[in-house]
Amino acid sequence: MKTISFEENQLIISLSSLETILGLTHTIEVPYGNIKDVSIEDIHQFLWKIYGTHLGANKYGYFRKDGVNYFVASSTNKGNLVLTLKDHKYDKIILELDHVDDVFQRIQNILSTYIK
């Protein structure tokens, strides 16, 4: 299960043991100043796998499409948290989360008060 830690200046996304194996990474640090947008979306597009795992709706790892770099950790196409980033290794991070609405709201609240 993924966890998101809300630090003073950044989000820290930590993947579970299995997700780490599938996605070939354990944590991703995202400074609040790098977040352009946050949304909850259904993701049905095809992405080219660079490294990681892709089987059906299960996607874990680094993907690319049309010059956009994605990190995806999801086993569903519906209701994923999407972070759109600037000046970061990834242009978009797509995550399946428990309580996605609560996490989405908390990130929106932080971004509305965070001075970039």
mmCIF file with all atom_site columns, C-alpha atoms in Angstrom, residues 1-3 13-27 53 60 71 73:
data_model
loop_
_atom_site.group_PDB
_atom_site.id
_atom_site.type_symbol
_atom_site.label_atom_id
_atom_site.label_alt_id
_atom_site.label_comp_id
_atom_site.label_asym_id
_atom_site.label_entity_id
_atom_site.label_seq_id
_atom_site.pdbx_PDB_ins_code
_atom_site.Cartn_x
_atom_site.Cartn_y
_atom_site.Cartn_z
_atom_site.occupancy
_atom_site.B_iso_or_equiv
_atom_site.pdbx_formal_charge
_atom_site.auth_seq_id
_atom_site.auth_comp_id
_atom_site.auth_asym_id
_atom_site.auth_atom_id
_atom_site.pdbx_PDB_model_num
ATOM 1  C CA . MET A 1 1  ? 0.000  0.000  0.000   1.00 0.00 ? 1  MET A CA 1
ATOM 2  C CA . LYS A 1 2  ? 1.286  3.439  -0.914  1.00 0.00 ? 2  LYS A CA 1
ATOM 3  C CA . THR A 1 3  ? 1.665  6.133  1.716   1.00 0.00 ? 3  THR A CA 1
ATOM 4  C CA . ILE A 1 13 ? 5.393  9.038  -1.818  1.00 0.00 ? 13 ILE A CA 1
ATOM 5  C CA . SER A 1 14 ? 6.446  5.641  -0.448  1.00 0.00 ? 14 SER A CA 1
ATOM 6  C CA . LEU A 1 15 ? 5.529  2.400  -2.172  1.00 0.00 ? 15 LEU A CA 1
ATOM 7  C CA . SER A 1 16 ? 4.938  -0.965 -0.517  1.00 0.00 ? 16 SER A CA 1
ATOM 8  C CA . SER A 1 17 ? 7.437  -3.801 -0.888  1.00 0.00 ? 17 SER A CA 1
ATOM 9  C CA . LEU A 1 18 ? 5.598  -5.410 -3.813  1.00 0.00 ? 18 LEU A CA 1
ATOM 10 C CA . GLU A 1 19 ? 5.026  -2.058 -5.540  1.00 0.00 ? 19 GLU A CA 1
ATOM 11 C CA . THR A 1 20 ? 8.726  -1.259 -5.114  1.00 0.00 ? 20 THR A CA 1
ATOM 12 C CA . ILE A 1 21 ? 9.612  -4.488 -6.928  1.00 0.00 ? 21 ILE A CA 1
ATOM 13 C CA . LEU A 1 22 ? 7.050  -3.856 -9.678  1.00 0.00 ? 22 LEU A CA 1
ATOM 14 C CA . GLY A 1 23 ? 7.892  -0.174 -10.126 1.00 0.00 ? 23 GLY A CA 1
ATOM 15 C CA . LEU A 1 24 ? 11.632 -0.352 -9.440  1.00 0.00 ? 24 LEU A CA 1
ATOM 16 C CA . THR A 1 25 ? 11.565 2.561  -6.992  1.00 0.00 ? 25 THR A CA 1
ATOM 17 C CA . HIS A 1 26 ? 10.770 2.942  -3.293  1.00 0.00 ? 26 HIS A CA 1
ATOM 18 C CA . THR A 1 27 ? 10.139 6.652  -2.717  1.00 0.00 ? 27 THR A CA 1
ATOM 19 C CA . THR A 1 53 ? 5.526  -3.613 -14.911 1.00 0.00 ? 53 THR A CA 1
ATOM 20 C CA . TYR A 1 60 ? 3.935  0.241  -11.909 1.00 0.00 ? 60 TYR A CA 1
ATOM 21 C CA . PHE A 1 71 ? 5.385  7.512  -12.935 1.00 0.00 ? 71 PHE A CA 1
ATOM 22 C CA . ALA A 1 73 ? 1.563  3.003  -9.441  1.00 0.00 ? 73 ALA A CA 1
#
